[in-house]
mmCIF file of C-alpha atoms in Angstrom:
data_model
loop_
_atom_site.group_PDB
_atom_site.id
_atom_site.type_symbol
_atom_site.label_atom_id
_atom_site.label_comp_id
_atom_site.label_asym_id
_atom_site.label_seq_id
_atom_site.Cartn_x
_atom_site.Cartn_y
_atom_site.Cartn_z
ATOM 1 C CA ILE Y 64 -40.592 -0.753 -13.969
ATOM 2 C CA ASP Y 65 -42.871 -3.403 -14.837
ATOM 3 C CA LYS Y 66 -39.791 -5.407 -16.812
ATOM 4 C CA GLU Y 67 -37.354 -5.040 -13.490
ATOM 5 C CA VAL Y 68 -39.667 -4.840 -10.509
ATOM 6 C CA PHE Y 69 -43.241 -5.617 -11.112
ATOM 7 C CA SER Y 70 -42.889 -8.491 -13.602
ATOM 8 C CA ARG Y 71 -40.009 -10.411 -10.683
ATOM 9 C CA GLY Y 72 -43.187 -10.398 -8.069
ATOM 10 C CA VAL Y 73 -42.736 -6.859 -6.700
ATOM 11 C CA SER Y 74 -45.992 -5.761 -5.180
ATOM 12 C CA ALA Y 75 -45.317 -2.246 -4.410
ATOM 13 C CA ILE Y 76 -42.608 0.118 -5.457
ATOM 14 C CA TRP Y 77 -40.448 2.910 -3.242
ATOM 15 C CA LEU Y 78 -40.037 5.751 -4.961
ATOM 16 C CA ASP Y 79 -37.240 7.972 -3.118
ATOM 17 C CA SER Y 80 -35.815 10.982 -3.514
ATOM 18 C CA ASN Y 81 -38.283 12.530 -5.915
ATOM 19 C CA GLU Y 82 -38.444 16.031 -5.181
ATOM 20 C CA THR Y 83 -37.243 18.758 -7.188
ATOM 21 C CA GLU Y 84 -36.801 21.352 -5.430
ATOM 22 C CA SER Y 85 -33.085 21.575 -5.440
ATOM 23 C CA SER Y 86 -32.658 20.944 -9.305
ATOM 24 C CA ASP Y 87 -32.764 22.842 -12.254
ATOM 25 C CA TRP Y 88 -36.485 21.979 -12.694
ATOM 26 C CA THR Y 89 -37.633 24.156 -9.669
ATOM 27 C CA THR Y 90 -34.526 26.930 -9.575
ATOM 28 C CA TYR Y 91 -33.985 28.146 -13.296
ATOM 29 C CA GLY Y 92 -36.158 26.144 -14.998
ATOM 30 C CA THR Y 93 -35.162 23.304 -17.929
ATOM 31 C CA PRO Y 94 -36.590 22.205 -20.965
ATOM 32 C CA CYS Y 95 -38.961 19.255 -20.172
ATOM 33 C CA SER Y 96 -42.201 17.698 -22.387
ATOM 34 C CA LEU Y 97 -44.489 20.219 -21.501
ATOM 35 C CA GLY Y 98 -42.327 23.364 -21.821
ATOM 36 C CA ASN Y 99 -40.600 25.039 -19.784
ATOM 37 C CA SER Y 100 -40.116 23.178 -16.057
ATOM 38 C CA LEU Y 101 -40.951 25.574 -13.770
ATOM 39 C CA PRO Y 102 -44.557 25.870 -13.550
ATOM 40 C CA TYR Y 103 -44.546 22.197 -13.187
ATOM 41 C CA ALA Y 104 -42.217 21.604 -10.640
ATOM 42 C CA LEU Y 105 -44.164 21.025 -7.606
ATOM 43 C CA CYS Y 106 -46.608 18.237 -9.093
ATOM 44 C CA TYR Y 107 -43.565 15.970 -10.322
ATOM 45 C CA PRO Y 108 -44.182 13.309 -7.610
ATOM 46 C CA LEU Y 109 -48.169 13.593 -8.805
ATOM 47 C CA TRP Y 110 -47.124 13.169 -12.253
ATOM 48 C CA GLU Y 111 -44.941 10.327 -11.608
ATOM 49 C CA SER Y 112 -47.351 8.447 -9.109
ATOM 50 C CA GLN Y 113 -49.797 8.844 -12.271
ATOM 51 C CA ALA Y 114 -46.860 7.330 -14.321
ATOM 52 C CA VAL Y 115 -46.691 4.196 -11.778
ATOM 53 C CA TYR Y 116 -50.370 3.929 -11.616
ATOM 54 C CA ASP Y 117 -50.998 4.127 -15.437
ATOM 55 C CA GLY Y 118 -48.721 1.710 -16.325
ATOM 56 C CA GLN Y 119 -49.310 -1.269 -13.546
ATOM 57 C CA ARG Y 120 -53.019 -0.658 -13.321
ATOM 58 C CA PRO Y 121 -54.825 -2.135 -17.295
ATOM 59 C CA LYS Y 122 -51.975 -5.417 -16.163
ATOM 60 C CA PRO Y 123 -53.838 -8.858 -15.468
ATOM 61 C CA GLY Y 124 -55.326 -9.354 -12.090
ATOM 62 C CA ASN Y 125 -56.980 -5.956 -11.384
ATOM 63 C CA LYS Y 126 -54.200 -5.705 -8.176
ATOM 64 C CA ARG Y 127 -54.130 -2.598 -6.456
ATOM 65 C CA ILE Y 128 -51.498 0.070 -6.466
ATOM 66 C CA SER Y 129 -49.178 0.513 -3.553
ATOM 67 C CA THR Y 130 -46.289 3.266 -4.124
ATOM 68 C CA LEU Y 131 -44.545 4.703 -1.240
ATOM 69 C CA SER Y 132 -43.227 8.494 -2.016
ATOM 70 C CA ARG Y 133 -41.270 10.732 -0.473
ATOM 71 C CA ALA Y 134 -42.436 13.254 -2.194
ATOM 72 C CA ALA Y 135 -45.982 14.327 -2.349
ATOM 73 C CA VAL Y 136 -48.527 17.067 -3.369
ATOM 74 C CA ALA Y 137 -51.993 17.268 -3.270
ATOM 75 C CA GLY Y 138 -54.229 14.481 -5.507
ATOM 76 C CA ILE Y 139 -51.512 11.486 -5.446
ATOM 77 C CA GLN Y 140 -54.015 9.206 -2.974
ATOM 78 C CA ARG Y 141 -55.894 9.055 -6.436
ATOM 79 C CA TYR Y 142 -52.977 7.142 -7.191
ATOM 80 C CA GLY Y 143 -52.579 4.292 -4.267
ATOM 81 C CA THR Y 144 -49.502 6.920 -3.349
ATOM 82 C CA TYR Y 145 -48.481 6.931 0.698
ATOM 83 C CA SER Y 146 -45.856 9.225 2.054
ATOM 84 C CA TRP Y 147 -43.972 10.320 5.149
ATOM 85 C CA SER Y 148 -41.987 12.715 6.794
ATOM 86 C CA GLY Y 149 -38.291 12.236 5.013
ATOM 87 C CA ASP Y 150 -35.195 11.517 6.874
ATOM 88 C CA ILE Y 151 -35.594 12.738 10.088
ATOM 89 C CA PRO Y 152 -33.092 12.430 13.518
ATOM 90 C CA PRO Y 153 -33.643 9.878 16.514
ATOM 91 C CA THR Y 154 -34.557 12.698 18.745
ATOM 92 C CA TRP Y 155 -37.154 13.915 20.625
ATOM 93 C CA GLU Y 156 -37.515 17.822 19.388
ATOM 94 C CA GLN Y 157 -38.514 15.618 16.004
ATOM 95 C CA LEU Y 158 -40.711 13.826 17.916
ATOM 96 C CA ARG Y 159 -42.510 16.453 19.140
ATOM 97 C CA ALA Y 160 -42.068 18.029 15.317
ATOM 98 C CA GLU Y 161 -44.222 14.699 13.602
ATOM 99 C CA ILE Y 162 -47.044 15.269 15.374
ATOM 100 C CA PRO Y 163 -48.541 18.754 14.121
ATOM 101 C CA GLY Y 164 -46.740 17.301 11.135
ATOM 102 C CA ILE Y 165 -48.784 14.882 10.637
ATOM 103 C CA LEU Y 166 -51.751 16.800 11.272
ATOM 104 C CA ASN Y 167 -51.265 19.433 8.814
ATOM 105 C CA PHE Y 168 -50.706 16.407 6.125
ATOM 106 C CA HIS Y 169 -53.811 14.769 6.694
ATOM 107 C CA ALA Y 170 -56.069 18.211 6.854
ATOM 108 C CA ALA Y 171 -54.463 18.706 3.326
ATOM 109 C CA GLY Y 172 -56.911 15.885 2.040
ATOM 110 C CA LEU Y 173 -54.255 13.359 1.903
ATOM 111 C CA PRO Y 174 -55.416 10.615 3.789
ATOM 112 C CA TRP Y 175 -52.553 8.456 3.997
ATOM 113 C CA PHE Y 176 -48.709 9.271 6.005
ATOM 114 C CA SER Y 177 -46.079 7.239 7.652
ATOM 115 C CA THR Y 178 -43.126 8.391 9.931
ATOM 116 C CA ASP Y 179 -39.994 6.570 9.645
ATOM 117 C CA THR Y 180 -40.454 5.469 13.590
ATOM 118 C CA GLY Y 181 -37.151 6.032 15.902
ATOM 119 C CA GLY Y 182 -36.224 8.089 12.909
ATOM 120 C CA TYR Y 183 -34.502 7.343 9.834
ATOM 121 C CA PHE Y 184 -30.489 8.282 11.191
ATOM 122 C CA GLY Y 185 -29.209 5.718 13.232
ATOM 123 C CA ILE Y 186 -29.968 5.045 16.699
ATOM 124 C CA ASP Y 187 -28.435 2.862 19.467
ATOM 125 C CA THR Y 188 -31.064 0.154 21.051
ATOM 126 C CA ALA Y 189 -28.254 0.017 23.815
ATOM 127 C CA ASP Y 190 -29.238 3.102 24.730
ATOM 128 C CA PRO Y 191 -32.244 4.248 27.007
ATOM 129 C CA ASP Y 192 -33.316 6.986 26.257
ATOM 130 C CA LYS Y 193 -33.114 5.714 22.557
ATOM 131 C CA ARG Y 194 -35.327 2.697 23.735
ATOM 132 C CA GLU Y 195 -37.764 4.750 25.657
ATOM 133 C CA LEU Y 196 -38.021 7.579 22.558
ATOM 134 C CA PHE Y 197 -38.425 4.641 20.004
ATOM 135 C CA LEU Y 198 -41.065 3.084 21.576
ATOM 136 C CA ARG Y 199 -43.064 6.987 22.687
ATOM 137 C CA TRP Y 200 -43.010 6.879 18.742
ATOM 138 C CA LEU Y 201 -43.876 3.381 17.874
ATOM 139 C CA GLN Y 202 -47.090 3.871 20.130
ATOM 140 C CA LEU Y 203 -47.695 7.153 17.876
ATOM 141 C CA SER Y 204 -47.697 5.299 14.567
ATOM 142 C CA CYS Y 205 -50.176 2.803 16.048
ATOM 143 C CA PHE Y 206 -52.597 5.370 15.879
ATOM 144 C CA SER Y 207 -51.638 6.679 12.507
ATOM 145 C CA SER Y 208 -52.885 6.011 9.507
ATOM 146 C CA ILE Y 209 -49.469 3.997 8.740
ATOM 147 C CA MET Y 210 -47.742 1.838 11.031
ATOM 148 C CA ARG Y 211 -44.195 1.462 9.873
ATOM 149 C CA VAL Y 212 -40.504 1.451 11.107
ATOM 150 C CA HIS Y 213 -37.500 2.448 8.897
ATOM 151 C CA GLY Y 214 -34.069 3.560 9.081
ATOM 152 C CA ARG Y 215 -30.213 3.483 8.278
ATOM 153 C CA ASP Y 216 -27.413 2.772 10.199
ATOM 154 C CA CYS Y 217 -29.334 0.715 12.741
ATOM 155 C CA VAL Y 218 -31.301 -2.316 13.615
ATOM 156 C CA LYS Y 219 -34.877 -2.260 14.910
ATOM 157 C CA GLU Y 220 -36.510 -5.233 15.118
ATOM 158 C CA PRO Y 221 -38.597 -5.793 18.409
ATOM 159 C CA TRP Y 222 -35.038 -8.016 20.390
ATOM 160 C CA CYS Y 223 -32.571 -5.439 19.876
ATOM 161 C CA PHE Y 224 -34.091 -2.992 22.326
ATOM 162 C CA GLY Y 225 -34.083 -5.802 25.278
ATOM 163 C CA GLU Y 226 -36.516 -7.456 26.772
ATOM 164 C CA SER Y 227 -39.300 -5.721 28.577
ATOM 165 C CA TYR Y 228 -38.857 -3.242 25.695
ATOM 166 C CA GLU Y 229 -38.839 -5.985 23.110
ATOM 167 C CA GLN Y 230 -42.512 -7.407 24.851
ATOM 168 C CA SER Y 231 -43.990 -3.550 24.998
ATOM 169 C CA ILE Y 232 -42.947 -3.204 21.179
ATOM 170 C CA VAL Y 233 -44.567 -6.518 20.443
ATOM 171 C CA TRP Y 234 -47.614 -5.553 22.536
ATOM 172 C CA TYR Y 235 -47.896 -2.420 20.283
ATOM 173 C CA ILE Y 236 -47.988 -4.088 16.787
ATOM 174 C CA ARG Y 237 -50.288 -6.947 17.860
ATOM 175 C CA LEU Y 238 -52.824 -4.212 18.827
ATOM 176 C CA ARG Y 239 -52.219 -2.488 15.515
ATOM 177 C CA GLU Y 240 -53.087 -5.833 14.112
ATOM 178 C CA GLN Y 241 -56.010 -6.270 16.933
ATOM 179 C CA LEU Y 242 -57.449 -2.644 15.359
ATOM 180 C CA MET Y 243 -57.573 -3.929 11.622
ATOM 181 C CA PRO Y 244 -61.522 -3.937 11.452
ATOM 182 C CA TYR Y 245 -61.567 -0.629 13.000
ATOM 183 C CA LEU Y 246 -59.258 0.921 10.701
ATOM 184 C CA TYR Y 247 -59.759 -0.409 7.433
ATOM 185 C CA THR Y 248 -63.169 0.284 7.788
ATOM 186 C CA GLU Y 249 -61.890 3.811 7.923
ATOM 187 C CA ALA Y 250 -59.940 3.424 4.970
ATOM 188 C CA ILE Y 251 -62.899 2.036 2.910
ATOM 189 C CA ARG Y 252 -64.664 5.128 4.348
ATOM 190 C CA CYS Y 253 -61.451 7.157 3.226
ATOM 191 C CA ALA Y 254 -61.773 5.922 -0.384
ATOM 192 C CA GLN Y 255 -65.862 6.005 -0.798
ATOM 193 C CA GLU Y 256 -66.264 9.363 1.571
ATOM 194 C CA ASP Y 257 -63.481 11.801 0.262
ATOM 195 C CA THR Y 258 -62.878 11.842 4.353
ATOM 196 C CA VAL Y 259 -58.914 11.320 5.901
ATOM 197 C CA MET Y 260 -59.554 8.731 9.378
ATOM 198 C CA VAL Y 261 -56.331 10.741 11.184
ATOM 199 C CA ARG Y 262 -57.675 14.407 12.080
ATOM 200 C CA PRO Y 263 -56.957 17.204 14.049
ATOM 201 C CA LEU Y 264 -59.270 17.723 16.840
ATOM 202 C CA ALA Y 265 -60.899 20.968 15.327
ATOM 203 C CA PHE Y 266 -62.449 18.730 12.156
ATOM 204 C CA ASP Y 267 -64.816 16.683 14.774
ATOM 205 C CA TYR Y 268 -65.400 19.606 16.873
ATOM 206 C CA PRO Y 269 -65.714 22.793 14.676
ATOM 207 C CA GLU Y 270 -67.651 25.102 17.999
ATOM 208 C CA ASP Y 271 -65.374 23.736 20.350
ATOM 209 C CA PRO Y 272 -62.867 27.209 20.671
ATOM 210 C CA ALA Y 273 -60.112 25.375 22.945
ATOM 211 C CA ALA Y 274 -59.985 22.034 19.999
ATOM 212 C CA ALA Y 275 -58.692 24.432 17.299
ATOM 213 C CA HIS Y 276 -55.065 25.535 19.433
ATOM 214 C CA ILE Y 277 -54.240 21.345 20.744
ATOM 215 C CA PRO Y 278 -51.582 20.210 18.103
ATOM 216 C CA ASP Y 279 -50.476 16.921 19.684
ATOM 217 C CA GLU Y 280 -54.254 15.240 19.901
ATOM 218 C CA PHE Y 281 -55.962 13.577 16.984
ATOM 219 C CA MET Y 282 -59.431 11.743 16.070
ATOM 220 C CA LEU Y 283 -58.167 8.136 14.939
ATOM 221 C CA GLY Y 284 -61.877 7.861 12.965
ATOM 222 C CA PRO Y 285 -65.209 9.057 14.297
ATOM 223 C CA SER Y 286 -64.194 7.072 17.827
ATOM 224 C CA LEU Y 287 -61.030 7.380 19.336
ATOM 225 C CA LEU Y 288 -58.987 10.345 20.636
ATOM 226 C CA VAL Y 289 -55.466 9.606 20.912
ATOM 227 C CA CYS Y 290 -52.915 11.406 22.922
ATOM 228 C CA PRO Y 291 -49.177 10.703 22.205
ATOM 229 C CA VAL Y 292 -46.395 11.427 24.727
ATOM 230 C CA ALA Y 293 -43.230 12.921 23.142
ATOM 231 C CA HIS Y 294 -41.128 14.146 26.492
ATOM 232 C CA LYS Y 295 -38.370 12.487 27.588
ATOM 233 C CA GLY Y 296 -39.083 10.568 30.720
ATOM 234 C CA ALA Y 297 -42.784 11.917 31.378
ATOM 235 C CA VAL Y 298 -44.827 9.439 33.044
ATOM 236 C CA SER Y 299 -48.141 11.540 32.595
ATOM 237 C CA ARG Y 300 -49.470 14.705 30.074
ATOM 238 C CA SER Y 301 -52.066 16.948 30.067
ATOM 239 C CA VAL Y 302 -54.986 16.026 28.313
ATOM 240 C CA TYR Y 303 -58.334 17.705 26.853
ATOM 241 C CA LEU Y 304 -60.966 16.147 26.338
ATOM 242 C CA PRO Y 305 -63.947 18.027 23.884
ATOM 243 C CA GLN Y 306 -68.102 18.074 25.529
ATOM 244 C CA GLY Y 307 -69.372 14.658 26.514
ATOM 245 C CA ASN Y 308 -68.071 11.794 27.998
ATOM 246 C CA TRP Y 309 -65.236 10.263 27.249
ATOM 247 C CA TYR Y 310 -63.890 6.703 28.486
ATOM 248 C CA ASP Y 311 -60.221 5.165 28.798
ATOM 249 C CA PHE Y 312 -60.167 3.114 25.719
ATOM 250 C CA TYR Y 313 -57.815 0.607 27.717
ATOM 251 C CA THR Y 314 -59.859 0.368 31.221
ATOM 252 C CA GLY Y 315 -63.296 1.845 30.379
ATOM 253 C CA LYS Y 316 -62.728 4.880 33.010
ATOM 254 C CA LEU Y 317 -65.044 7.759 32.513
ATOM 255 C CA TYR Y 318 -64.054 11.047 32.004
ATOM 256 C CA PRO Y 319 -66.495 13.595 31.290
ATOM 257 C CA GLY Y 320 -65.469 15.767 28.603
ATOM 258 C CA GLY Y 321 -65.464 19.964 27.945
ATOM 259 C CA THR Y 322 -62.107 20.099 30.247
ATOM 260 C CA THR Y 323 -58.444 18.991 30.897
ATOM 261 C CA TYR Y 324 -56.986 16.225 32.813
ATOM 262 C CA THR Y 325 -53.191 15.034 33.616
ATOM 263 C CA VAL Y 326 -53.800 11.127 33.245
ATOM 264 C CA ALA Y 327 -51.200 8.264 33.850
ATOM 265 C CA ALA Y 328 -48.755 7.787 31.076
ATOM 266 C CA PRO Y 329 -46.292 5.153 31.742
ATOM 267 C CA ILE Y 330 -43.348 4.659 29.765
ATOM 268 C CA GLY Y 331 -45.869 1.823 28.304
ATOM 269 C CA LYS Y 332 -48.743 3.586 27.804
ATOM 270 C CA ILE Y 333 -50.254 6.137 25.026
ATOM 271 C CA PRO Y 334 -53.644 7.851 26.880
ATOM 272 C CA VAL Y 335 -56.301 7.285 24.208
ATOM 273 C CA PHE Y 336 -59.870 7.862 24.979
ATOM 274 C CA ALA Y 337 -62.978 6.549 23.231
ATOM 275 C CA LYS Y 338 -66.154 8.576 22.823
ATOM 276 C CA GLU Y 339 -69.321 7.815 24.440
ATOM 277 C CA GLY Y 340 -71.244 5.841 22.362
ATOM 278 C CA ALA Y 341 -68.298 3.985 20.171
ATOM 279 C CA LEU Y 342 -68.787 0.785 18.884
ATOM 280 C CA ILE Y 343 -65.377 -0.078 18.031
ATOM 281 C CA PRO Y 344 -64.906 -3.594 16.377
ATOM 282 C CA LEU Y 345 -61.569 -5.668 16.871
ATOM 283 C CA GLY Y 346 -59.870 -8.790 15.405
ATOM 284 C CA GLU Y 347 -57.112 -10.763 16.800
ATOM 285 C CA ALA Y 348 -53.074 -10.577 15.968
ATOM 286 C CA HIS Y 349 -52.285 -12.324 12.734
ATOM 287 C CA GLU Y 350 -49.081 -12.627 11.099
ATOM 288 C CA GLN Y 351 -50.701 -11.381 7.878
ATOM 289 C CA ALA Y 352 -52.999 -8.318 8.783
ATOM 290 C CA MET Y 353 -55.375 -8.382 6.150
ATOM 291 C CA LEU Y 354 -56.301 -11.985 6.726
ATOM 292 C CA PRO Y 355 -60.631 -12.387 7.539
ATOM 293 C CA ALA Y 356 -61.380 -11.561 11.402
ATOM 294 C CA ASP Y 357 -62.909 -14.912 12.445
ATOM 295 C CA ARG Y 358 -63.248 -13.876 16.104
ATOM 296 C CA LEU Y 359 -64.875 -10.234 16.365
ATOM 297 C CA THR Y 360 -64.984 -7.961 20.069
ATOM 298 C CA VAL Y 361 -66.871 -5.158 19.121
ATOM 299 C CA LEU Y 362 -65.730 -3.113 22.303
ATOM 300 C CA ILE Y 363 -68.617 -0.442 23.198
ATOM 301 C CA PHE Y 364 -68.384 2.231 25.680
ATOM 302 C CA GLY Y 365 -70.783 4.509 27.475
ATOM 303 C CA ASP Y 366 -74.797 3.975 29.211
ATOM 304 C CA ARG Y 367 -75.656 5.920 25.511
ATOM 305 C CA SER Y 368 -76.978 4.159 22.158
ATOM 306 C CA GLY Y 369 -74.638 3.606 19.228
ATOM 307 C CA ALA Y 370 -74.071 2.444 15.273
ATOM 308 C CA TYR Y 371 -71.291 1.640 13.599
ATOM 309 C CA THR Y 372 -71.005 0.351 9.997
ATOM 310 C CA LEU Y 373 -68.353 -2.663 9.492
ATOM 311 C CA LEU Y 374 -66.842 -2.535 5.854
ATOM 312 C CA GLU Y 375 -65.149 -5.463 4.283
ATOM 313 C CA ASP Y 376 -63.730 -6.127 0.770
ATOM 314 C CA ASP Y 377 -60.841 -8.568 -0.926
ATOM 315 C CA GLY Y 378 -58.401 -6.277 -0.088
ATOM 316 C CA LYS Y 379 -56.497 -6.603 -2.867
ATOM 317 C CA THR Y 380 -58.438 -6.213 -6.012
ATOM 318 C CA TYR Y 381 -60.915 -2.890 -7.475
ATOM 319 C CA ALA Y 382 -63.055 -5.013 -6.936
ATOM 320 C CA TYR Y 383 -64.869 -2.486 -4.328
ATOM 321 C CA GLU Y 384 -65.215 0.337 -7.584
ATOM 322 C CA ASN Y 385 -67.939 -2.398 -8.236
ATOM 323 C CA GLY Y 386 -69.887 -2.274 -5.268
ATOM 324 C CA GLU Y 387 -67.941 -5.551 -3.901
ATOM 325 C CA THR Y 388 -67.906 -3.687 -1.118
ATOM 326 C CA ALA Y 389 -69.473 -5.869 2.137
ATOM 327 C CA ARG Y 390 -71.765 -3.688 4.773
ATOM 328 C CA ILE Y 391 -72.456 -5.206 8.107
ATOM 329 C CA PRO Y 392 -74.328 -2.926 10.415
ATOM 330 C CA MET Y 393 -73.679 -2.764 14.146
ATOM 331 C CA ALA Y 394 -76.578 -1.427 16.403
ATOM 332 C CA TRP Y 395 -76.370 -0.863 20.491
ATOM 333 C CA ASP Y 396 -79.150 -0.235 22.207
ATOM 334 C CA SER Y 397 -78.476 1.120 25.723
ATOM 335 C CA ASP Y 398 -81.948 0.987 27.209
ATOM 336 C CA THR Y 399 -82.252 -2.794 26.349
ATOM 337 C CA ARG Y 400 -78.624 -3.367 26.842
ATOM 338 C CA CYS Y 401 -78.713 -5.225 23.520
ATOM 339 C CA LEU Y 402 -76.335 -5.221 20.344
ATOM 340 C CA THR Y 403 -77.646 -6.368 17.226
ATOM 341 C CA LEU Y 404 -75.708 -6.829 13.987
ATOM 342 C CA GLY Y 405 -77.504 -6.748 11.187
ATOM 343 C CA GLU Y 406 -77.398 -9.442 7.648
ATOM 344 C CA CYS Y 407 -74.297 -8.494 5.981
ATOM 345 C CA ALA Y 408 -75.111 -6.496 2.479
ATOM 346 C CA GLY Y 409 -73.286 -5.632 -0.425
ATOM 347 C CA SER Y 410 -71.190 -8.060 -1.768
ATOM 348 C CA CYS Y 411 -70.100 -10.553 0.937
ATOM 349 C CA ARG Y 412 -67.982 -13.078 -1.165
ATOM 350 C CA SER Y 413 -64.369 -12.544 0.269
ATOM 351 C CA LEU Y 414 -66.083 -12.966 3.785
ATOM 352 C CA PRO Y 415 -65.533 -15.821 6.481
ATOM 353 C CA GLU Y 416 -68.785 -17.248 6.211
ATOM 354 C CA HIS Y 417 -69.006 -17.806 9.788
ATOM 355 C CA ARG Y 418 -67.020 -15.585 12.649
ATOM 356 C CA LEU Y 419 -67.539 -15.373 16.321
ATOM 357 C CA VAL Y 420 -68.457 -12.584 17.742
ATOM 358 C CA ARG Y 421 -68.889 -10.969 21.505
ATOM 359 C CA ALA Y 422 -69.588 -7.308 22.955
ATOM 360 C CA ILE Y 423 -67.458 -5.748 25.875
ATOM 361 C CA VAL Y 424 -69.756 -3.195 27.125
ATOM 362 C CA HIS Y 425 -68.198 -0.406 29.443
ATOM 363 C CA THR Y 426 -70.709 1.780 31.223
ATOM 364 C CA ASN Y 427 -70.579 4.358 34.295
ATOM 365 C CA ALA Y 428 -71.332 0.505 36.601
ATOM 366 C CA GLY Y 429 -68.767 -1.627 35.163
ATOM 367 C CA THR Y 430 -67.547 -3.584 31.740
ATOM 368 C CA PHE Y 431 -69.747 -6.251 30.966
ATOM 369 C CA ALA Y 432 -68.854 -8.615 28.222
ATOM 370 C CA SER Y 433 -71.336 -11.693 26.408
ATOM 371 C CA ASP Y 434 -70.913 -14.962 25.539
ATOM 372 C CA TRP Y 435 -69.437 -15.691 22.071
ATOM 373 C CA HIS Y 436 -71.931 -16.047 18.903
ATOM 374 C CA ASP Y 437 -71.855 -17.639 15.628
ATOM 375 C CA TYR Y 438 -72.600 -14.876 12.949
ATOM 376 C CA ASN Y 439 -73.155 -16.776 9.471
ATOM 377 C CA LEU Y 440 -73.771 -13.293 8.005
ATOM 378 C CA SER Y 441 -77.702 -13.089 8.878
ATOM 379 C CA ALA Y 442 -78.322 -10.470 12.036
ATOM 380 C CA ILE Y 443 -78.391 -11.758 15.743
ATOM 381 C CA SER Y 444 -78.421 -9.954 18.929
ATOM 382 C CA LEU Y 445 -76.166 -10.116 21.897
ATOM 383 C CA ALA Y 446 -78.470 -9.302 24.598
ATOM 384 C CA ALA Y 447 -77.300 -11.627 27.732
ATOM 385 C CA PHE Y 448 -74.326 -9.473 29.064
ATOM 386 C CA SER Y 449 -72.298 -10.779 32.842
ATOM 387 C CA PRO Y 450 -69.982 -8.163 34.792
ATOM 388 C CA ALA Y 451 -66.428 -9.109 33.327
ATOM 389 C CA ASP Y 452 -62.623 -7.515 34.030
ATOM 390 C CA TYR Y 453 -61.843 -6.883 30.934
ATOM 391 C CA GLN Y 454 -59.235 -4.266 29.622
ATOM 392 C CA ILE Y 455 -56.292 -3.567 27.224
ATOM 393 C CA GLN Y 456 -53.764 -3.225 29.338
ATOM 394 C CA PRO Y 457 -50.013 -2.629 27.919
ATOM 395 C CA PRO Y 458 -46.962 -4.447 29.618
ATOM 396 C CA ASN Y 459 -45.181 -2.373 32.328
ATOM 397 C CA ILE Y 460 -41.630 -1.262 31.643
ATOM 398 C CA PRO Y 461 -39.642 -1.750 34.711
ATOM 399 C CA GLY Y 462 -38.167 0.877 36.696
ATOM 400 C CA ASN Y 463 -41.435 3.100 35.371
ATOM 401 C CA HIS Y 464 -44.673 3.743 36.614
ATOM 402 C CA THR Y 465 -47.174 1.356 36.429
ATOM 403 C CA ASN Y 466 -50.348 1.568 34.107
ATOM 404 C CA THR Y 467 -52.792 2.858 36.396
#
């Protein structure tokens, strides 16, 4: 693999068709280096991932190993391996099955998972039904641990779906890039705290009986509740919000929790809610998602104090294993209406020495914004806020209901 692939400049590989259930490994057993294969067959993907990792980890450059594997078992995350749901059809039934499948995978302690957005097998981009299906699937992927598009016998570039769908597809790709400071922080937490960023509601609300029986909603990190839409032609969906106050991620509208709502979900919009007290850092959309965020917008939700620690590293090497992770504490005081960014702690060498920061606060009294302030890795406070008309509004799909 090193001679034919990595030595040629390839940075990640794909281990495909590496299941063993259809071979003699699992049916009758066959001789292998451990003896008879039968007791070990299901661990084959783990050992294959380990072999790639062990072969590349000592190479110069300390470069992170990134491997996509079609087969997965508990433990593959130790070797920089992530998986997906395999060769799936482009149907609404399959999209609905993906959501609890994703949650089950993460509930097993595996932090990285993706899906072939739009299905693996051929999709007709001129078919209005398939266009809608692809966009709904992409919305799910946007708020998953890994956003990934793949397939065979088809094209899936944004411009292949027509102008209005192209605008919406590009919008969600750019939103994913804007979410990178939040998502990467949660990715670091997965490595440091043995957690997962995508979780069934029951993980965060174990005392809530209703949360234990919802297969099509999930938490993304500690602050966002995601409600995918997986029914053809749907322009609304039922949403359960656990106890506490919740805010529409796009508009800042307040929803008291502990109850079920029917919320608008036009084709261009996936319902997403932010927990009261949440601080969510957003960057800017870049062609390369891992470019340092030189502008940071901190979204704050509700009339409640909250805190969040932004985590960053070089994004390329294993230097974080030696403590080279930067930590920027952020605290919102709802009484004084002041956001404080503390001094950067840890290793800050990979961070820009200066970046512009602003805060957007959604409260019961309206939405307020600060000016842009320079953050030079030393503590600053943002305390002057003015009324603002700030919304993160997905584009409309003509002929569908508006994004209200």
